[in-house]
Amino acid sequence: MSISSAQICQAADQLQGFVGFNAKTGQHLLRFSEDSFGLDVPAETITPTCEYVWAVDDGALMRLDRQRLAWLQEQRIDDRVNLSEPLRVYLRRSDLPEIRAERRRLTPA
């Protein structure tokens, strides 16, 4: 079964949780509630995981960032974060360029 770019993008939009930047340690943290970060993570750095994996590229385009996806995979909580097979295929296929797409920011559910 082949996996399309559209399926990969859809899988990215279904990622769960929130990512925030801990100013004290200089590291990103993954949590499943916006309220669970603590004082060392400024509210303006907290973003839904499905948005964190997209990086601004050129103009209206965004890039599905393999490095950010790889960081999520390193957390070893694929089921909880909803890191599905299309995203794992995307990570394995580093021989292909990163996906670039025109998209609108999703609002958290």
Short mmCIF file of C-alpha atoms in Angstrom, two decimals:
data_model
loop_
_atom_site.label_atom_id
_atom_site.label_comp_id
_atom_site.label_asym_id
_atom_site.label_seq_id
_atom_site.Cartn_x
_atom_site.Cartn_y
_atom_site.Cartn_z
CA MET A 1 0.00 0.00 0.00
CA SER A 2 1.41 3.38 -0.96
CA ILE A 3 0.99 6.41 1.27
CA SER A 4 0.28 9.80 -0.26
CA SER A 5 1.44 13.23 0.85
CA ALA A 6 -2.17 14.05 1.68
CA GLN A 7 -2.35 11.06 4.06
CA ILE A 8 0.90 12.14 5.73
CA CYS A 9 -0.41 15.68 6.19
CA GLN A 10 -3.68 14.35 7.57
CA ALA A 11 -1.77 12.16 10.05
CA ALA A 12 0.28 15.19 11.16
CA ASP A 13 -2.93 17.13 11.80
CA GLN A 14 -4.14 14.30 14.08
CA LEU A 15 -1.16 14.42 16.46
CA GLN A 16 -2.11 14.78 20.12
CA GLY A 17 -0.63 16.78 22.98
CA PHE A 18 1.14 20.09 23.37
CA VAL A 19 4.77 21.14 23.03
CA GLY A 20 6.24 23.93 25.12
CA PHE A 21 9.74 25.37 25.41
CA ASN A 22 11.28 25.20 28.88
CA ALA A 23 13.30 28.41 29.18
CA LYS A 24 15.20 27.12 32.22
CA THR A 25 16.56 23.95 30.57
CA GLY A 26 16.47 25.15 26.96
CA GLN A 27 14.51 22.06 25.87
CA HIS A 28 11.10 21.36 24.39
CA LEU A 29 8.66 19.37 26.52
CA LEU A 30 5.68 17.30 25.44
CA ARG A 31 2.60 17.23 27.65
CA PHE A 32 -1.01 16.23 27.18
CA SER A 33 -2.55 19.21 28.93
CA GLU A 34 -1.75 22.89 28.49
CA ASP A 35 -1.94 23.24 32.28
CA SER A 36 0.77 20.67 33.08
CA PHE A 37 3.87 22.60 31.99
CA GLY A 38 4.73 24.67 35.06
CA LEU A 39 6.22 28.12 35.45
CA ASP A 40 9.39 27.51 33.42
CA VAL A 41 7.36 27.20 30.20
CA PRO A 42 5.94 30.54 29.03
CA ALA A 43 2.34 30.23 27.80
CA GLU A 44 3.24 31.82 24.44
CA THR A 45 5.56 28.88 23.65
CA ILE A 46 2.88 26.22 24.19
CA THR A 47 1.53 24.96 20.89
CA PRO A 48 -0.55 21.93 19.86
CA THR A 49 1.72 19.11 18.68
CA CYS A 50 -0.06 19.06 15.31
CA GLU A 51 1.18 22.64 14.79
CA TYR A 52 4.64 22.13 16.30
CA VAL A 53 5.63 19.71 13.50
CA TRP A 54 5.00 22.36 10.82
CA ALA A 55 7.67 25.03 10.26
CA VAL A 56 7.19 28.26 8.33
CA ASP A 57 8.90 27.90 4.98
CA ASP A 58 8.49 30.42 2.17
CA GLY A 59 5.59 32.85 2.03
CA ALA A 60 2.34 30.98 2.67
CA LEU A 61 4.06 27.59 2.55
CA MET A 62 4.81 25.45 5.58
CA ARG A 63 7.21 22.50 5.79
CA LEU A 64 6.48 19.24 7.62
CA ASP A 65 9.65 19.16 9.72
CA ARG A 66 11.24 15.69 9.93
CA GLN A 67 13.50 16.77 12.81
CA ARG A 68 10.51 17.76 14.93
CA LEU A 69 8.70 14.53 14.04
CA ALA A 70 11.82 12.53 14.91
CA TRP A 71 11.90 14.23 18.31
CA LEU A 72 8.32 13.10 18.91
CA GLN A 73 9.23 9.56 17.86
CA GLU A 74 12.16 9.58 20.31
CA GLN A 75 9.65 10.08 23.15
CA ARG A 76 8.52 6.46 22.53
CA ILE A 77 4.86 7.19 23.17
CA ASP A 78 3.61 6.72 19.61
CA ASP A 79 0.13 5.58 20.65
CA ARG A 80 -0.42 8.40 23.10
CA VAL A 81 0.78 11.13 20.73
CA ASN A 82 -0.96 9.37 17.81
CA LEU A 83 2.19 9.01 15.70
CA SER A 84 0.73 6.79 13.00
CA GLU A 85 2.19 4.74 10.15
CA PRO A 86 2.04 7.49 7.49
CA LEU A 87 4.31 9.64 9.68
CA ARG A 88 6.70 6.74 10.35
CA VAL A 89 6.95 6.19 6.58
CA TYR A 90 7.65 9.90 6.10
CA LEU A 91 10.45 9.71 8.66
CA ARG A 92 11.99 6.64 7.01
CA ARG A 93 11.92 8.22 3.53
CA SER A 94 14.62 10.81 4.14
CA ASP A 95 15.64 10.36 0.49
CA LEU A 96 12.57 12.42 -0.48
CA PRO A 97 12.30 16.17 0.18
CA GLU A 98 10.23 17.38 3.11
CA ILE A 99 6.58 18.03 2.35
CA ARG A 100 5.76 21.67 1.68
CA ALA A 101 2.15 22.73 1.76
CA GLU A 102 -0.05 25.77 1.92
CA ARG A 103 -2.10 25.35 5.06
CA ARG A 104 -4.01 27.20 7.73
CA ARG A 105 -3.21 26.86 11.40
CA LEU A 106 -5.53 24.42 13.13
CA THR A 107 -7.26 25.42 16.32
CA PRO A 108 -6.93 23.02 19.28
CA ALA A 109 -9.94 20.79 19.85
#
